[in-house]
Structure formats: C-alpha cells, structure tokens
Coordinates of C-alpha atoms and ligand atoms in Angstrom, one line a residue:
X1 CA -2.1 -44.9 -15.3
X2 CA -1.5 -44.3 -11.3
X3 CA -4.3 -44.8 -8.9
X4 CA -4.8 -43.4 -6.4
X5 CA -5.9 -44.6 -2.9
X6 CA -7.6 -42.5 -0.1
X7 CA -6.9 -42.1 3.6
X8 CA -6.8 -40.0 6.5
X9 CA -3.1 -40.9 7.4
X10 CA 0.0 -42.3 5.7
X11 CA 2.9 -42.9 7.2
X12 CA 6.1 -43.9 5.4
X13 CA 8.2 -46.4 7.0
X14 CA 7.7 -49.0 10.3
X15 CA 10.3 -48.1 12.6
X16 CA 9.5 -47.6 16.0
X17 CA 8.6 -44.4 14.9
X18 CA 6.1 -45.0 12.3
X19 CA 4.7 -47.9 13.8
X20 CA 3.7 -45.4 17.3
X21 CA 2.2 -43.1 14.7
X22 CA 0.2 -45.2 12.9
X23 CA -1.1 -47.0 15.8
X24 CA -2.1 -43.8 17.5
X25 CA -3.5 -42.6 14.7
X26 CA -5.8 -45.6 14.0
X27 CA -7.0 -45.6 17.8
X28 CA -8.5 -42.4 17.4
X29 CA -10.3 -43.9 14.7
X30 CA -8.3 -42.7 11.7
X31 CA -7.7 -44.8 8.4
X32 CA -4.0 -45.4 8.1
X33 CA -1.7 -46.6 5.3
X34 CA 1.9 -47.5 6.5
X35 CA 4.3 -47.8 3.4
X36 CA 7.5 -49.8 3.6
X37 CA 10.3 -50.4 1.5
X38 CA 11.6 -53.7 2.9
X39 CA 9.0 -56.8 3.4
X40 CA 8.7 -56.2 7.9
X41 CA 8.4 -53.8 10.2
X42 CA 10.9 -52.4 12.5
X43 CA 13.9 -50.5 10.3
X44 CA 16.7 -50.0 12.8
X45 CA 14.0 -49.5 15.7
X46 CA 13.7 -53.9 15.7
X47 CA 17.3 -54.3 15.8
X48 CA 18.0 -51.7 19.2
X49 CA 17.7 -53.0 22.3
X50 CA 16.5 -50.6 24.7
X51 CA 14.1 -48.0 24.9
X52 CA 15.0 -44.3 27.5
X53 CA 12.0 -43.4 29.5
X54 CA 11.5 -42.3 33.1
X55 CA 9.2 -42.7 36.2
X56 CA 8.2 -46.0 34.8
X57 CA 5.9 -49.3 36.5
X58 CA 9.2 -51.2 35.9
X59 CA 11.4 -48.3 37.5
X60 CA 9.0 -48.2 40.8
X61 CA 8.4 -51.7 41.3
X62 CA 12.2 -51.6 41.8
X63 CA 12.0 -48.8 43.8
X64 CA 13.9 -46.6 41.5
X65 CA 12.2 -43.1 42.0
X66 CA 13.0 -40.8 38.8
X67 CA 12.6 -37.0 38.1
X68 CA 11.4 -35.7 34.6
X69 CA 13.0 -32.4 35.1
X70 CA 16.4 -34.1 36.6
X71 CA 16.3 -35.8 33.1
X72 CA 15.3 -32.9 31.0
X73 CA 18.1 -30.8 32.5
X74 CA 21.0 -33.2 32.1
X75 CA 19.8 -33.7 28.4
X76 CA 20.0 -30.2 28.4
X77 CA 23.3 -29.9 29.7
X78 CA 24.7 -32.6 28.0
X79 CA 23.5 -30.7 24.5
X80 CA 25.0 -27.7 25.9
X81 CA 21.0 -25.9 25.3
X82 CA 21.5 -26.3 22.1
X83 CA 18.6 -29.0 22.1
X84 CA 15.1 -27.9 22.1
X85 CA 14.0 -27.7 25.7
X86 CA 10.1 -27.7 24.6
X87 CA 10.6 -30.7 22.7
X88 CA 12.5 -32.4 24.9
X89 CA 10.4 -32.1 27.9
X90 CA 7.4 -33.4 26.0
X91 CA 9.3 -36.4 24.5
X92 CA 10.5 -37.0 28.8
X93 CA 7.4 -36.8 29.6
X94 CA 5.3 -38.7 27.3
X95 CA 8.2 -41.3 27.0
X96 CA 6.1 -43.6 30.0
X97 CA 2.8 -43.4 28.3
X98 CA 4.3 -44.7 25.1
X99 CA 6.0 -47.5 27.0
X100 CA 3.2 -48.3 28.5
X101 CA 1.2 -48.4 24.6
X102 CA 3.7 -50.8 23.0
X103 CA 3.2 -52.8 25.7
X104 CA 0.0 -52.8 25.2
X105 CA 0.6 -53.9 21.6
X106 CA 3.1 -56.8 22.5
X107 CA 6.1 -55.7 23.2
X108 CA 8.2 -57.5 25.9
X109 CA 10.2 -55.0 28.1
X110 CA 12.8 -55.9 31.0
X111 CA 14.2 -53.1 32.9
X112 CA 18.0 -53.7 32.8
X113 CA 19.5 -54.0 36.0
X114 CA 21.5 -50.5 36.3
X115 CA 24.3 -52.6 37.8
X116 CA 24.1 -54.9 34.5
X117 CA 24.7 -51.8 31.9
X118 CA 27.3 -52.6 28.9
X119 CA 28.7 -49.3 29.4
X120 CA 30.6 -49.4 32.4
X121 CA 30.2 -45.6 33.1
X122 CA 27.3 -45.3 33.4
X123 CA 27.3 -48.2 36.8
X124 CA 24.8 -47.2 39.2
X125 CA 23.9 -44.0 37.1
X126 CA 20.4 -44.3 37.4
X127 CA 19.7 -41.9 34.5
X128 CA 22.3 -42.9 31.9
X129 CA 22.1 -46.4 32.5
X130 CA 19.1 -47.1 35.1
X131 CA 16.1 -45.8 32.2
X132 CA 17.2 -48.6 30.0
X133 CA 13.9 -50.9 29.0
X134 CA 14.6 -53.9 27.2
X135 CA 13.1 -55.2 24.1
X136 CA 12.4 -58.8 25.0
X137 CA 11.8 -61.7 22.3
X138 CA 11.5 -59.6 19.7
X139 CA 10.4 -61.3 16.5
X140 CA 7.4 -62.1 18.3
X141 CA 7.3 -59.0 20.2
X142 CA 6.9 -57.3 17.0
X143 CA 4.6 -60.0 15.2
X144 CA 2.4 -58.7 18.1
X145 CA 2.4 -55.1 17.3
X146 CA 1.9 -56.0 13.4
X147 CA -0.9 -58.6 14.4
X148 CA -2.5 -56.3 17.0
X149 CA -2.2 -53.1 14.4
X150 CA -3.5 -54.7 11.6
X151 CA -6.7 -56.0 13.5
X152 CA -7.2 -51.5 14.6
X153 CA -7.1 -51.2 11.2
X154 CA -4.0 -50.1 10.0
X155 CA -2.9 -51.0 6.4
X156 CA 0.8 -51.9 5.7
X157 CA 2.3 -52.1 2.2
X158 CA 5.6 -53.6 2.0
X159 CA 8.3 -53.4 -0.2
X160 CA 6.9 -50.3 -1.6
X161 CA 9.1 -47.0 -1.5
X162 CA 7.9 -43.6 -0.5
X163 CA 9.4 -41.4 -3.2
X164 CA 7.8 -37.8 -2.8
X165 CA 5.1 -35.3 -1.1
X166 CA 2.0 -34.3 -2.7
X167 CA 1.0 -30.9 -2.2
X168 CA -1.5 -28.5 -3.4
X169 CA -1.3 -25.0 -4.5
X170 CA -0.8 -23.5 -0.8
X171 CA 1.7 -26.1 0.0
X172 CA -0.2 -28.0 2.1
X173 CA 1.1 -31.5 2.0
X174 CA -2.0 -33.8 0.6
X175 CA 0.1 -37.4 0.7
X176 CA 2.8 -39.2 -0.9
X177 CA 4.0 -40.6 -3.9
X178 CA 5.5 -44.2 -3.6
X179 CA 6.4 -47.3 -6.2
X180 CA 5.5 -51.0 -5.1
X181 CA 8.0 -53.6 -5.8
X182 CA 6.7 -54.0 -9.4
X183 CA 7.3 -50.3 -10.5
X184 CA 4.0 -49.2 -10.3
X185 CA 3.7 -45.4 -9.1
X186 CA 0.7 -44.6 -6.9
X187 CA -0.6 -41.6 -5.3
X188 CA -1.8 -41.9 -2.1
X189 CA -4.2 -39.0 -0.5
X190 CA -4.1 -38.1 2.8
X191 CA -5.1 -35.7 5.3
X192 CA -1.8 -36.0 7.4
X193 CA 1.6 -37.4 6.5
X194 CA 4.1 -39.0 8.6
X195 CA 7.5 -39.3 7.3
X196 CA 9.2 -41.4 9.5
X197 CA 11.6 -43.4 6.9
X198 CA 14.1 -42.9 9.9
X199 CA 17.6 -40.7 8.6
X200 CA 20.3 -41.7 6.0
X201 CA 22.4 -44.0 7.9
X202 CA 22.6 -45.6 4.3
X203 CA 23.6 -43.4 2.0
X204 CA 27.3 -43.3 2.8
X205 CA 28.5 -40.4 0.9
X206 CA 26.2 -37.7 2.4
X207 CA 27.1 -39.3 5.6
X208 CA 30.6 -38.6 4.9
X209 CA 30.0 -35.1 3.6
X210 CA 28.3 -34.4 7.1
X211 CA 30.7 -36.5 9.2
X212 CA 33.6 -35.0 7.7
X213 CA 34.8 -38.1 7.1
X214 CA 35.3 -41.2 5.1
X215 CA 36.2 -43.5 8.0
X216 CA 33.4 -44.6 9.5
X217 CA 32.0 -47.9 9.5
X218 CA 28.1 -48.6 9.4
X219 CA 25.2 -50.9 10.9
X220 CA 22.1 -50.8 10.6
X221 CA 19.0 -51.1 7.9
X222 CA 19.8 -48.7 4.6
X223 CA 18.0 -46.0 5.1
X224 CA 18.7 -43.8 2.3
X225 CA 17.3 -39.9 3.4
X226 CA 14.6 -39.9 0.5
X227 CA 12.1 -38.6 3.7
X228 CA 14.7 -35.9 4.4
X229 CA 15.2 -34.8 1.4
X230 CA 11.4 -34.5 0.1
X231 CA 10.7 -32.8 3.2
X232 CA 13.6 -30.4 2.5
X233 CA 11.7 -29.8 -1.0
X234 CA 8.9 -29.1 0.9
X235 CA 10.7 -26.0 2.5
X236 CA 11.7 -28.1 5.8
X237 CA 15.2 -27.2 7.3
X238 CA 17.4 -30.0 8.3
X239 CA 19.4 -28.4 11.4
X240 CA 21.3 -31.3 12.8
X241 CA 21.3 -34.3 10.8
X242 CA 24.4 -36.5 12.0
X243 CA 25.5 -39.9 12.5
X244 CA 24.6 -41.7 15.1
X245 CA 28.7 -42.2 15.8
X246 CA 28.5 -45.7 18.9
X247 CA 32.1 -47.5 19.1
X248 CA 34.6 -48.3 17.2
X249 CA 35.8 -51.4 15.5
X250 CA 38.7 -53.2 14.6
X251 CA 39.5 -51.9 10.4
X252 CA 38.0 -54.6 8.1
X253 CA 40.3 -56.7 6.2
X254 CA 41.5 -55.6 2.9
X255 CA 42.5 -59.3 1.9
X256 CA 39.7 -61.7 1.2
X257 CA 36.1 -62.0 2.4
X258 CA 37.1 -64.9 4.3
X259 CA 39.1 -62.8 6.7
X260 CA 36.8 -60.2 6.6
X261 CA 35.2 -62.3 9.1
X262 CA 37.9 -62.5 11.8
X263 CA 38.3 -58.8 12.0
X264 CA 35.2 -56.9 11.9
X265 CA 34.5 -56.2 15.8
X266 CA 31.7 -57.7 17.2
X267 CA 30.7 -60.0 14.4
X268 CA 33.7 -62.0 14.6
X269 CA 34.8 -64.7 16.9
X270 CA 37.9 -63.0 17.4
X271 CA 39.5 -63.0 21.1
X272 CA 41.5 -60.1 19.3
X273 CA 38.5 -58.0 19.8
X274 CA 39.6 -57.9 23.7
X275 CA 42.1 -55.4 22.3
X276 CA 40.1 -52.9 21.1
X277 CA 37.7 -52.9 24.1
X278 CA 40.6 -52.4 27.1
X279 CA 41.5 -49.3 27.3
X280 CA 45.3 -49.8 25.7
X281 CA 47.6 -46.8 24.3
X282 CA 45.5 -45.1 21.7
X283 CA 47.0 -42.9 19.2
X284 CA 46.0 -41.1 16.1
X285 CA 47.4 -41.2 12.4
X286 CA 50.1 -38.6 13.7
X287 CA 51.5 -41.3 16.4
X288 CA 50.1 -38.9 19.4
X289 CA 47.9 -39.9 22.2
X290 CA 44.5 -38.1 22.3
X291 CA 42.5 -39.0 24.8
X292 CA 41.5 -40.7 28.4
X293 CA 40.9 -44.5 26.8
X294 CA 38.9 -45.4 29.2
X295 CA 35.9 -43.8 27.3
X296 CA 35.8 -47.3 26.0
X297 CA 33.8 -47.7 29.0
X298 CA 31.2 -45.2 27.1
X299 CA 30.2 -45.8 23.2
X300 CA 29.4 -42.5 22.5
X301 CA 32.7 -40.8 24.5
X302 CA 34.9 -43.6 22.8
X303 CA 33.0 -43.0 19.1
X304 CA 33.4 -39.2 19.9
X305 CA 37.0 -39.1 20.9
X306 CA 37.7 -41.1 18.1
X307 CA 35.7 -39.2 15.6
X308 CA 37.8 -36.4 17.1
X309 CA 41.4 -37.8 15.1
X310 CA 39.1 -38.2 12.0
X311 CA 37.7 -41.5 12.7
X312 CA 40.4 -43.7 13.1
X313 CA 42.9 -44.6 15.5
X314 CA 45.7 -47.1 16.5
X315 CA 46.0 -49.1 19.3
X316 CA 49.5 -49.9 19.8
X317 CA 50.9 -52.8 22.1
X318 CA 54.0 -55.0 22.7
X319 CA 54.5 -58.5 22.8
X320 CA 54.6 -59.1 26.3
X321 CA 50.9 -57.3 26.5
X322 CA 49.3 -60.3 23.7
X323 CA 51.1 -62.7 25.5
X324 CA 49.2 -61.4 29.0
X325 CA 45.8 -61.6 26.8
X326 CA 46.5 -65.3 26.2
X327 CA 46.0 -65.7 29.7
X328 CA 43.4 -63.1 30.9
X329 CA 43.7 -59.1 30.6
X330 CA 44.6 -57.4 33.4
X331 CA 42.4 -54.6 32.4
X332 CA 38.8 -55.0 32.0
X333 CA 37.2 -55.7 28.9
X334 CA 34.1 -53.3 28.1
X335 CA 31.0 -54.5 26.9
X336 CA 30.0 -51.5 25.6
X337 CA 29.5 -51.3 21.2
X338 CA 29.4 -54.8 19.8
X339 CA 31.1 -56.1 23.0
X340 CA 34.2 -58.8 22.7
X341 CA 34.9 -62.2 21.8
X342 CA 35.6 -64.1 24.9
X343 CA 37.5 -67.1 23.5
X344 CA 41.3 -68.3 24.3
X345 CA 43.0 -67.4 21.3
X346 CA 47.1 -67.2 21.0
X347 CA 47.6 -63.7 20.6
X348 CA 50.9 -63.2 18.9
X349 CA 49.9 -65.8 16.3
X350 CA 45.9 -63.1 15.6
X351 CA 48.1 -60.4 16.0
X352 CA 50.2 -61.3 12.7
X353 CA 47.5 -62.6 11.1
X354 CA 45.8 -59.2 11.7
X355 CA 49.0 -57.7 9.5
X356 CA 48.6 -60.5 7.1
X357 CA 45.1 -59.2 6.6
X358 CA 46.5 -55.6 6.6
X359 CA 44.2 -54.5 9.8
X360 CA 47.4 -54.2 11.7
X361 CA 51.1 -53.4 11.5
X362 CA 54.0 -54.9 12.9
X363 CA 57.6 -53.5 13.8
X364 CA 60.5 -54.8 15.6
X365 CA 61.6 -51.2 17.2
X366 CA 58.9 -48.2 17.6
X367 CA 61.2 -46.7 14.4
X368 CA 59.7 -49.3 12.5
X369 CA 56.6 -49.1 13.7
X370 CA 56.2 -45.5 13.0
X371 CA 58.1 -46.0 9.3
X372 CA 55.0 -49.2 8.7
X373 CA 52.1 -47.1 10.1
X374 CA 53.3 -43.5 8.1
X375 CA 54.1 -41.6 11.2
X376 CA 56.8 -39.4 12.2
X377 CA 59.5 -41.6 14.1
X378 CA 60.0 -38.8 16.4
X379 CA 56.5 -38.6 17.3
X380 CA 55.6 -42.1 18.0
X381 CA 58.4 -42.5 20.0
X382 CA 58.3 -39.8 22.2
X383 CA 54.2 -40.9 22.4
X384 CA 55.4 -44.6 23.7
X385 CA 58.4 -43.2 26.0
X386 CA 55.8 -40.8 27.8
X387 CA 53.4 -43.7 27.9
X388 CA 55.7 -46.1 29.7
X389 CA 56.6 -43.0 32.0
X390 CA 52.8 -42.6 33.1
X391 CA 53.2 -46.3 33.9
X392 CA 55.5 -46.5 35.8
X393 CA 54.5 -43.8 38.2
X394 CA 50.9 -44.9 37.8
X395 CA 49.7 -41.6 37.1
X396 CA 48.5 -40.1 34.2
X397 CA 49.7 -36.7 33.5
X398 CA 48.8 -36.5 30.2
X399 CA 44.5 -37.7 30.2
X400 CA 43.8 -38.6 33.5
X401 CA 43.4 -42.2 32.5
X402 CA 42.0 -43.7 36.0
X403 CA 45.1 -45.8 37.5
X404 CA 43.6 -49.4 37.4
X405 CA 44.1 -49.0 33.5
X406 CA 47.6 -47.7 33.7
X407 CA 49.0 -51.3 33.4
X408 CA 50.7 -52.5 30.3
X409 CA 53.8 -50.6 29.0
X410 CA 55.4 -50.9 25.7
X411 CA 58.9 -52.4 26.0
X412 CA 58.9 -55.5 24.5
X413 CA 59.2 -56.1 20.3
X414 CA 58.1 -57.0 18.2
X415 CA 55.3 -54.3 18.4
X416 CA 51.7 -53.9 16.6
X417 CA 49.6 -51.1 15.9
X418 CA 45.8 -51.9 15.1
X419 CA 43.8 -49.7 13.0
X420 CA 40.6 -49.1 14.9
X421 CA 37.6 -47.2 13.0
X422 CA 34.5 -45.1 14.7
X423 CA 31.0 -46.9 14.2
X424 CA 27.6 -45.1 13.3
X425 CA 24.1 -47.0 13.9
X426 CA 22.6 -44.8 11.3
X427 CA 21.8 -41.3 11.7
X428 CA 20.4 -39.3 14.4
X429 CA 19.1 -35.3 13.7
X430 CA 17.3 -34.2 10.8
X431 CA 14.5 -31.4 10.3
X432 CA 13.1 -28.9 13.0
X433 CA 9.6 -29.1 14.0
X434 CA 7.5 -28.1 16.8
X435 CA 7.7 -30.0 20.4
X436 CA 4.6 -31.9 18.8
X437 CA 6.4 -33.3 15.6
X438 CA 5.1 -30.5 13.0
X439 CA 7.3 -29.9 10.1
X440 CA 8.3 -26.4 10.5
X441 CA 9.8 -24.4 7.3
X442 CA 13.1 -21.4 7.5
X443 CA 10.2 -19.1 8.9
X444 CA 8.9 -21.3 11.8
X445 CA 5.6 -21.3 10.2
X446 CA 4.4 -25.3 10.1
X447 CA 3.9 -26.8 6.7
X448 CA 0.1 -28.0 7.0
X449 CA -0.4 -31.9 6.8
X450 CA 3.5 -32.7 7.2
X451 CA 4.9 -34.7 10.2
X452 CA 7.5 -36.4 11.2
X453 CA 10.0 -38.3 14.3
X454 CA 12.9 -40.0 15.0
X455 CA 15.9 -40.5 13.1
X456 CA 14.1 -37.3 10.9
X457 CA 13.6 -35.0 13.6
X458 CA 15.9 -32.5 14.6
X459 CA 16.4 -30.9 18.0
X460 CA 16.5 -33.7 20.3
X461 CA 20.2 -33.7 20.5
X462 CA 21.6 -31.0 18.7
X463 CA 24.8 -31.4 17.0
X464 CA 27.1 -34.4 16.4
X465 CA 27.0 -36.1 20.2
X466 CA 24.4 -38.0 21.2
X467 CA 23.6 -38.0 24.6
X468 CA 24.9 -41.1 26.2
X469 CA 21.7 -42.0 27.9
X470 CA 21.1 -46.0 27.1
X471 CA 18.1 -46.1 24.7
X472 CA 17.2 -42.6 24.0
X473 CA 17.3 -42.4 20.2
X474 CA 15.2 -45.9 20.3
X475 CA 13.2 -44.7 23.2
X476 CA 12.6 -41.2 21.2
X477 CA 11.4 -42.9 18.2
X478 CA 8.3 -44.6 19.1
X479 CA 7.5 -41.7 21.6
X480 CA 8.4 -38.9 18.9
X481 CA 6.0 -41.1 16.8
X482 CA 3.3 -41.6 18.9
X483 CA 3.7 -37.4 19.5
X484 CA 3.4 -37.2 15.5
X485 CA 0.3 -39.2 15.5
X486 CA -1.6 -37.1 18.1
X487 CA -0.9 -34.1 16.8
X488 CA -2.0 -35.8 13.5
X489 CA -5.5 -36.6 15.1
X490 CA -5.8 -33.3 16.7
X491 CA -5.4 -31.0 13.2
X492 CA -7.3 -33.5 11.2
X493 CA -10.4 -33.2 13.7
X494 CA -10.3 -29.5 14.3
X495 CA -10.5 -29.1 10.4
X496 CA -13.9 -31.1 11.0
Ligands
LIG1 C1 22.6 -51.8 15.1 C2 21.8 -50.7 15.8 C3 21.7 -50.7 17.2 C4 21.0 -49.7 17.8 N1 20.8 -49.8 19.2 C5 20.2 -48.8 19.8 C6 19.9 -48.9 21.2 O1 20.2 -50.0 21.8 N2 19.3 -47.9 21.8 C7 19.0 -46.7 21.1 O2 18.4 -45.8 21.7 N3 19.2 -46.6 19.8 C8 19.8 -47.6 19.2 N4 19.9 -47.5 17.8 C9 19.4 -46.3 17.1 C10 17.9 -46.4 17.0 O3 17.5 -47.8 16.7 C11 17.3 -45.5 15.9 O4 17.8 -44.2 16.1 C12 15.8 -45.5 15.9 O5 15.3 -46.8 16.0 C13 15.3 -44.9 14.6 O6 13.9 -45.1 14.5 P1 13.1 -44.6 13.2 O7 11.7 -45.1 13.4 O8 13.4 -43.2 13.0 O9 13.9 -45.4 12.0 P2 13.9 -46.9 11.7 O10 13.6 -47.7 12.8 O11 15.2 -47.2 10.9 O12 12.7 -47.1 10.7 C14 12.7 -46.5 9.4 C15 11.9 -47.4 8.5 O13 11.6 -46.7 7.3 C16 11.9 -47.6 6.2 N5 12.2 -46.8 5.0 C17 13.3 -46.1 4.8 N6 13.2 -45.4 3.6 C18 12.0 -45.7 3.2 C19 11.3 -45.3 2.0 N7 11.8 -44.5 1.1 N8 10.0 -45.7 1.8 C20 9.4 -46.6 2.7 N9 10.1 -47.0 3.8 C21 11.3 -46.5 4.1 C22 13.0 -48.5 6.7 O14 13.0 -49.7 5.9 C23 12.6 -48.7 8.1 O15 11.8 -49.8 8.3 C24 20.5 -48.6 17.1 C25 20.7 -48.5 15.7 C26 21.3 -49.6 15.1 C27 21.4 -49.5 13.6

C-alpha cells in the first residue's frame, strides 16, 4: 500500500535552494515537507563558498557603495541579453534580503576582502570579486539553519528520493512521488511543489551529450536531473541546462589509485599543481596555442577557453622551466579553481613520475614530443618556435598574453607535455520560469502548483558561460529559492 501524507508545501532537496524555500514558506505559516536523498542538508550549496549579492550591511560598513542596475547590466552584457533581464533583476535585488534571512537562520558570512579574491582578475573589481560573502564555519552554520528550521516547523526526510509529480486531470501539479531508504513509495499531497534537487552535475553522460564532450572532470554531490526531467514530463522546457565548467585540472592517473592521488589538481599534495596554475604554453590536441593563458587568473575564462579545444589541453615545458619551479616560479601561481600545492618538490623527478602515471609525456626533441602526444611534428614545432619568439621580444603577437607572463621559453630537453582537463562543479541552467520561479510550459503559460530554483532554473545565465561573478550560482540558489517560496505563499493564499 502507499500512504499518503498531506501538506501545503514540499520541496525536494536541501540545497541552498530548497532550504530558502522551505523556510520562507514555513514563516508565512505554511506546513512544509523537505525531501532529501542523502542523510544532510546542503547538496552542492554546503560545499560553495560564497554567496553574490549587492548593496549589502557587510559591503557598507566597508564603505563599498554598489549599484543594482550596474550589476544587472554587466550580467546582462556578460550573457550577451540572452539572460532574462526580469529575472535577473529580481534575483539582484532580492539577493540582500535573503542574505540578510540566512543570517538570520545561522549562517556565518565574511565579506571577502576584494583585494583577497582567488581569481586574480577580478583584483579590485568590486562587482566580480568585491560581492563575494563568505560562508563561515559551516557545519555549524548549517546545523543552525536545520535546528532553527525544524523548530518553524519545517519537516525533513532524509535519504528519501523524489521520483515524480503528481498531477491531476488539468495538470495542475498536486505533489510528489518519492521512496524512503527502505523502498517504500509514498505520495505526498501538496498545494505547491518546489523542485529544487539542484541540476545533473551527476549523471555524466547527459552531461557529456550537452557538453559536447567526454573530457570533463566533476565535483560536487551526484545530482542526477530526476527534478529536470519530471518537470520536463510535466511540459517544462529546459532552455539552458549546462555545466557549471570552473578550472581545469591536471588528467587523473590511469596507473593505480595510489597515484591517483598525486595527480588530481587540488586534492593532491602535488607542488606539480604550480604548473597547471601559471600561465605556461598551452596547447590543444593539434599542438596549436589557443588562447591568452593568463585566463588562469579567471576559472570560468580558463574552463571556457579550455572547453573551447574540447576540454583538454597540454601544457608543455622544458627542463630548465621545472628546474626554475624547484626554486620559486617566476610567474605567479593563481589561486583560482582548487588552487596549488605549495610544497618544495623536485620537479624533473614529479615530472617523470607524471609520465610514469601516463598524465604527462616526455621527449627529448619537440619531434618526439609531438610523435608521444599524437600531434603533427610540424605543428608543435612551429607552435614552440613562435612561442620562444614572443619571448624573446616580450610581446605577444599571437594572444596578447600580458608581458610579466612571457617568461619561460622552451629550449632545453628533455621536454613534457601535461594533459590538463576542464572541471564542472555540477550543472548550472535548466527550465524557464517566470522572474518569480514559476514553471512555465513551450506556451509560457505556468503550470499551476510547480516551482522551482537554482541549479533547475533556466535564464539566469543563458548558455554555456557562466558569468564570472564570485558566488553567483550559490548566491542565486538560496535567493531563487527564497523567490520560489514567496511566490509559493502568494498562489496558495489567493486560492483561499
Ligand atoms: C565543489 C563546488 C564548489 C562550488 N563553489 C561555488 C562557489 O564558491 N560559488 C558559487 O556561486 N557557486 C559554487 N558552486 C555552485 C553552487 O554551489 C551550485 O550552483 C548551487 O549551490 C546549487 O544549489 P541548488 O540548491 O540548486 O543545488 P544543491 O545545493 O546541489 O542542492 C540539491 C539538493 O537536492 C538533493 N537531491 C538531488 N536529487 C534528489 C532527489 N531525486 N530527491 C531528493 N533530493 C535530491 C541533493 O542531494 C542536494 O542536497 C560550487 C559547486 C561545487 C560542486
């Protein structure tokens, strides 16, 4: 037999975006369900860092004066207006006031100092890098929101799956389906539900039908699109659903798990990750250069231009260069992405360990280099003899790569390529609503009782770049959330 359970809302997964739903829902006075499939809150929300939002307390008190329009229009430019201006402004705008409620719940924030950003770019860019709010201590930050939650009201079952809407004969959505962790099926009612089960980061292969793509690498929780996909049944349109490409990292080793370790960017101790965050010779799988490297001062410009060669690059260097990294770079190492190992390490000796492990390849001429990688001879080395040209006239004639990072020819063998791959942190986009987080269907008409935010929403960014303003698909999940919720409230008391 299923039961079934009554209540006004339920909301399917705890994400930033869920949680800002459910909690706004329940302060109006609403009985909420939130379903989750793993055993806590957050989803990739709790493992962000920052949250996007302007004209904040935090801003003022350190005299940082911010314009909402200024922000909507450089989202809007950035997006090229293919973004939904409606939406966007709404989210800009009501980003402070749902600061300023998870604070209220528990949640620690620290502006970061604009002059502290990861991404070097974005130095002393007060809207790329100065709107960036912090999420301090957060296990206990969010054992606050789920203590202060639960005491409004708001049920949570974990480890319990949403599976599918509920609708009735006018397609008006009337809850969700979902299995507990013991296989039991259950119907929940509902006046209003929230999908919020934040993208498909997880399911690789449609990520790699969208991406184009099998190269990526992935973080983040396993989100596996079932939200998508039932709201797609329920005649929503997904119109930009896309992977949240940040970085790249160094190719995972092929050998053993033990290696694995040493050569997956950002998780390893590796000092060998210094080579993937200076902005070296980058080249794709043709043995051309492709782009200004210094976007690895930027993790969406670096995952975009290396998206652009089909997700992977090389980095190729010469002896002389590791032995230089022994001592110190002469180029400086980004923080942006996972950030880089700063250990001593012997370079020469990781560097042919790195082909040991197959993440790297190894040639005493370019020739050979080109022969071990699969690239045309010709091409590589034309590619390194116009490189060592830019160098030594210090200008570069090819990307306009700025001159402090025109430093290290490629002269001395033996000489290494590293594979480098794009990351994703789960996926970004998803199904159009209105600028209040109302599932819309192909006609524009909304489908009654459905919401939804975050990494489900479409229209915020608009194709496969996300804007590179620091925290703005965290910062757009709790506020698209809290958005979802009020709307929720609104319909559910003017049917009373
Ligand atoms: C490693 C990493 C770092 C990031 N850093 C930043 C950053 O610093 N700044 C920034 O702006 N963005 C960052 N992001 C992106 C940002 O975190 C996400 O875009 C945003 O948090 C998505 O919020 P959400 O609520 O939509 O989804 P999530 O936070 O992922 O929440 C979705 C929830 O739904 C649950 N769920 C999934 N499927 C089901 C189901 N079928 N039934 C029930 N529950 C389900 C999940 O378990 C999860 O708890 C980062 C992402 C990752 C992975």
């Amino acid at each position: 037999m299923t039961d079934i359970y009554n209540f006004d809302v339920v909301v399917a997964g705890s994400g930033g975006t869920g949680l800002s739903a459910a909690h706004t829902a329940a302060q109006n006075g609403l009985k909420v369900l939130v379903i989750e499939k793993l055993n806590q809150i957050g989803g990739n929300t709790r493992i962000s860092s920052g949250f996007f939002a302007i004209d904040t307390i935090e801003q003022r008190k350190q005299g940082i004066q911010l314009s909402y329009d200024e922000a909507v229009k450089q989202l809007m430019e950035y997006s090229h207006y293919l973004n939904n201006g409606s939406l966007v402004k709404q989210v800009v705008k009501n980003a402070k006031p749902t600061l300023e409620e998870i604070k209220k719940m528990g949640m620690k924030i620290k502006l970061n100092p604009v002059t502290e950003t990861t991404q070097f770019a974005h130095r002393n860019n007060l809207y790329a890098g100065g709107s960036y709010h912090m999420y301090e201590d957060k296990p206990e930050s969010y054992k606050n929101i789920q203590d202060y939650m639960e005491k409004e009201g708001v049920e949570f079952w974990f480890d319990t799956s949403f599976e599918k809407l509920l609708h009735d004969e006018n397609g008006t959505i009337i809850g969700a389906q979902v299995t507990n962790n013991i296989g039991e099926i259950i119907k929940i009612k509902a006046k209003a539900t929230i999908i919020a089960t934040g993208g498909f980061g997880g399911n690789k292969d449609k990520v790699a039908q969208v991406m184009k793509t099998t190269n990526l690498r992935t973080l983040g929780v396993p989100n596996m699109g079932e939200g998508l996909d039932a709201m797609e049944e329920a005649g929503a349109v997904d119109i930009d659903g896309t992977a949240l490409i940040h970085a790249a990292q160094l190719a995972k080793s092929a050998v053993s798990k033990e290696s694995n370790k040493q050569h997956l960017a950002g998780f390893s101790n590796s000092p060998i990750t210094r080579l993937l965050l200076t902005p070296l010779l980058w080249v794709n799988d043709f043995g051309t250069r492709f782009t200004n490297e210094d976007v690895v001062y930027d993790t969406v410009k670096w995952a975009n231009a290396g998206w652009s060669v089909g997700g992977k690059y090389f980095l190729i260097v010469d002896s002389s260069t590791l032995k230089d990294y022994d001592i110190k770079p002469q180029l400086e190492v980004s923080k942006a992405g996972p950030g880089a190992s700063t250990d001593k390490g012997d370079f020469i000796k990781l560097a042919d360990l790195a082909v040991e492990q197959k993440t790297a390849f190894k040639g005493n001429s370019i020739e050979e280099l080109a022969e071990k990688t699969g690239m045309k001879k010709s091409t590589l080395c034309k590619t390194v003899e116009n490189y060592n040209k830019i160098i030594e006239q210090n200008e570069d004639t090819e990307f306009s790569k700025s001159k402090d990072s025109l430093v290290y020819d490629i002269k001395n063998g033996p000489f290494y390529a590293f594979i480098a791959q794009v990351a994703y942190l789960g996926t970004i986009g998803g199904v159009r609503t209105d600028s209040h987080m109302r599932v819309l269907d192909k006609n524009l008409n909304i489908i009654r009782g459905l919401y939804t935010g975050g990494a489900n929403a479409g229209g915020y960014y608009e194709g496969h770049s996300y804007p590179a303003y620091e925290g703005l698909a965290s910062g757009f999940a709790w506020t698209s959330g809290r958005l979802a919720g009020l709307a929720a409230v609104k319909d559910i008391q003017n049917k009373e």
